[in-house]
Amino acid sequence: MAAKSYSNPIVKWIEYRLPIFSFLDHELNEYPTPKNLNYWWNFGSLAGIVLVIMILTGIVLAMSYTPHVDYAFESVERIMRDVNYGWLLRYIHMNGGSMFFIIVYIHLFRGMYYGSYKAPRELLWIIGVVILLAMMATAFMGYVLPWGQMSFWAATVITNLFSAVPLVGESIVTWLWGGFSVDNPTLNRFFSLHYLLPFVIFALVFVHLWALHVHKSNNPVGVDIKGPQDTIPFHPYYTIKDTFGLGVFMIFFMFFVFFAPNFFGEPDNYIKANPLVTPSHIVPEWYFLPYYAILRAITFDIWFVPAKLIGVVAMFGSILILLFLPWLDRSRVRSATFRPVYKQVFWVFVVDCFILGWVGANTPDAEFHGVKMLWIGQAATFYYFFHIVILIPLISVMETPKALPASISQAVTPGGKS
Amino acid sequence: MSDSATGGGTTADMPVTDEKSRRDFLLISTASVGVVGTALACWPLIHAMNPAADTLALASTEVDLAPVQQGQSITVVWRGKPVFIRHRTADEIKTAEAVPMDKLIDPEADSKRVKKPQWLIMVGVCTHLGCIPLGQKPNDPHGEFGGWFCPCHGSHYDTSGRIRKGPAPRNLEIPTYQFVSDTLIRIG
Amino acid sequence: MTGTRKRRALALAVAVALALAAGAAMAAEGSKPPEQKWSFDGLFGTYDRAAAQRGFLVYNTVCAACHGLSLVAYRNLAGVGFKEEEIKAIAAAKEVPDGPNDQGEMFARPGRPADRFARPFANDNAARAANNGALPPDLSLITKARKGGADYLYALLTGYKEPPTGMTMMEGMQYNAYFPGNQIAMLPPLAEGGVEYADGTKATVQQMAHDVSTFLTWAAEPEMEERKRMGVKVLLFLIVLTAMLYAMKRQIWTDVH
């Protein structure tokens, strides 16, 4: 690897003391990337950009927000009405949260389809799941801050879940609340942690990218990079492709911000929190709906374990189980492109996730054409775990994959030269 | 900055300079549009830190002067700061007008500091380091010049609020105000 | 190409899920309020100033006795076209709490443009005491806080009817076709000719409902016109920029394809 030398004296001075320029050159400029990445690979950089947007808007919003139960709701309305461009920053931050999850879920499904979690990228995947958990904690606490009806009652329901923990459950809940119910101490600490976690996420993203750069990106064909004929430099090919993808995303994002800013939200959250009045229909934000469905699906005790505890375990388990994917999937082939059985079943899984989301949005006693929503939720929950714990390992062992191309170059070059 | 597009073997028919200048044009125009867009996007983040509409709405305060007797001072709050309003006596006005300019640390004629001589309106913040001078109440110390005295570092202000002795560099600030009527002023 | 089949399958899954969600959501609520035409609908909607000003009169005359608008300041009324003198007069006609004075007492003084709308009741308990235990909600955000927004509000205000045969009303409750549960504590607030419009428009119940819904939508979203104007510019800009980026991408990638 040739050490690049710079002509500019200032650059040379800095480079000698802190090799930031050669570092950026290596990791961003010349960085070898598979030449066959499709647009499903844009979502990683999009997620990073949305994180930065959330942090920037969040910091300026925090300058005008008051984290006290008597002032929080009004301070948000002051931002909307009196602070210069406050409405814009708030709507960007609010819709940015939804965008972040859309992007990250697509990014995750991409990983599942193309086997990006397989060796040697298991740790990359695990860090990703940890980022997802941190995002969920951040989003949950962020939603409490406007102190609307949904803010308060979602906080009450979810913090109450921890009482399911045997022996110490009640103490944990009291500790989380800082009192005997969700109240000012809770709001204040949620604000502190909501401000903190995005920077933890930022650090995790750095580690995530570090892990990525060790073995480089996976690719749609799932075949390892064999040599320079399989790759192209990140700049300018993927810098322009990512920027173009960013443009498309911004159109989608800004459409919601300017023309449908409350599409992803709940009208009840424009009512100030009232601890004495429960809304008729408590519903979390859309990105939590599948987990909410799983939580509510468990209505029966198993032996001495109460239903509530099983529900909580199932809910967290549905995310934690993803950590084991690299070991549950035993296929030697990465990409679903060459796995005819897995490919079909993958889409069933995606539809199942949508069904879980839909179930989460409904009241537990609702019915769909005479079929109880509860049963649909239970079936969908069962399938979710069945898919990951049984189907994926079984298929990976029993399936006959299609023949892999010898290399990336061979896969994408019409002549088939390696 | 190297334009690192690799050689295009398939567009061999086109003269290289034409292709390159088209590439450059697209790069420069797209980059300019992008830069302009990013700058415009940054502006809301910055402007949001400027005073909000409700703060600006309190930028002016109206004060009714009718209840203030001759020889009486009141303090009102304007933009978070105290404003001294004194209904001066004829003696105080005469004393203020009689001071020669060369005796003043910050020379300024009394007539320049008031719109109507019997109404002295000034920001009650010492120009030294920001304490609030004493002198609004009859029992307060008034300093050696009959006006106000700042207890923090010993600045003396006269009956026109001008600095006469002590570390303060400038006279007490006169805010922008106007008489809406004979007995109603709007400050700010 | 398998890519197209994948995309189609994904699109189908999303469409199915959204359709199911929409259907289920509608079934869970009360009857859907009929859609009205509003001046502020659509990408280029604006607030009909005349309607909003008439709506303010309806609010001030009929609703303000029980319903606060405490997130709106009198100076904000410039946004629906009132002049400075009119705003000063509107504010001064109401009393707002202030103090403590030099004696340490709280007192009431005439409103100023910088003040927020005067509250009809000192606090929620006082409001309930004056309304048989029911709490008239503050209207500052009402169109954002109810599913159906202005359509719902209009339907509610014009939805008072005789209860259907066989339905027993609880004591003190009125039948309303659109209020969830159909029993509302508020008496029908609008009556023909209840307000006299300065511009001579006939004050029918429908007209007043329409005007006050316009006004209250403005009260909840005073930034809407600026937001939509900016949105059009931003989206046009982004479409142009993205097209240019696409051209650049294709150009840079010609040798790889």
mmCIF file with all atom_site columns, N, CA and C in Angstrom, chain A residues 22 310 369 378:
data_model
loop_
_atom_site.group_PDB
_atom_site.id
_atom_site.type_symbol
_atom_site.label_atom_id
_atom_site.label_alt_id
_atom_site.label_comp_id
_atom_site.label_asym_id
_atom_site.label_entity_id
_atom_site.label_seq_id
_atom_site.pdbx_PDB_ins_code
_atom_site.Cartn_x
_atom_site.Cartn_y
_atom_site.Cartn_z
_atom_site.occupancy
_atom_site.B_iso_or_equiv
_atom_site.pdbx_formal_charge
_atom_site.auth_seq_id
_atom_site.auth_comp_id
_atom_site.auth_asym_id
_atom_site.auth_atom_id
_atom_site.pdbx_PDB_model_num
ATOM 1  N N  . SER A 1 22  ? -4.837  10.827  5.028  1.00 0.00 ? 22  SER A N  1
ATOM 2  C CA . SER A 1 22  ? -4.631  9.513   4.409  1.00 0.00 ? 22  SER A CA 1
ATOM 3  C C  . SER A 1 22  ? -5.682  8.533   4.911  1.00 0.00 ? 22  SER A C  1
ATOM 4  N N  . ILE A 1 310 ? -44.290 -13.693 30.149 1.00 0.00 ? 310 ILE A N  1
ATOM 5  C CA . ILE A 1 310 ? -43.980 -14.347 28.875 1.00 0.00 ? 310 ILE A CA 1
ATOM 6  C C  . ILE A 1 310 ? -44.100 -13.335 27.742 1.00 0.00 ? 310 ILE A C  1
ATOM 7  N N  . HIS A 1 369 ? -63.285 -9.715  9.575  1.00 0.00 ? 369 HIS A N  1
ATOM 8  C CA . HIS A 1 369 ? -64.172 -10.647 8.885  1.00 0.00 ? 369 HIS A CA 1
ATOM 9  C C  . HIS A 1 369 ? -64.499 -11.844 9.773  1.00 0.00 ? 369 HIS A C  1
ATOM 10 N N  . GLN A 1 378 ? -51.704 -14.018 17.448 1.00 0.00 ? 378 GLN A N  1
ATOM 11 C CA . GLN A 1 378 ? -51.005 -15.183 17.996 1.00 0.00 ? 378 GLN A CA 1
ATOM 12 C C  . GLN A 1 378 ? -50.395 -16.023 16.886 1.00 0.00 ? 378 GLN A C  1
#
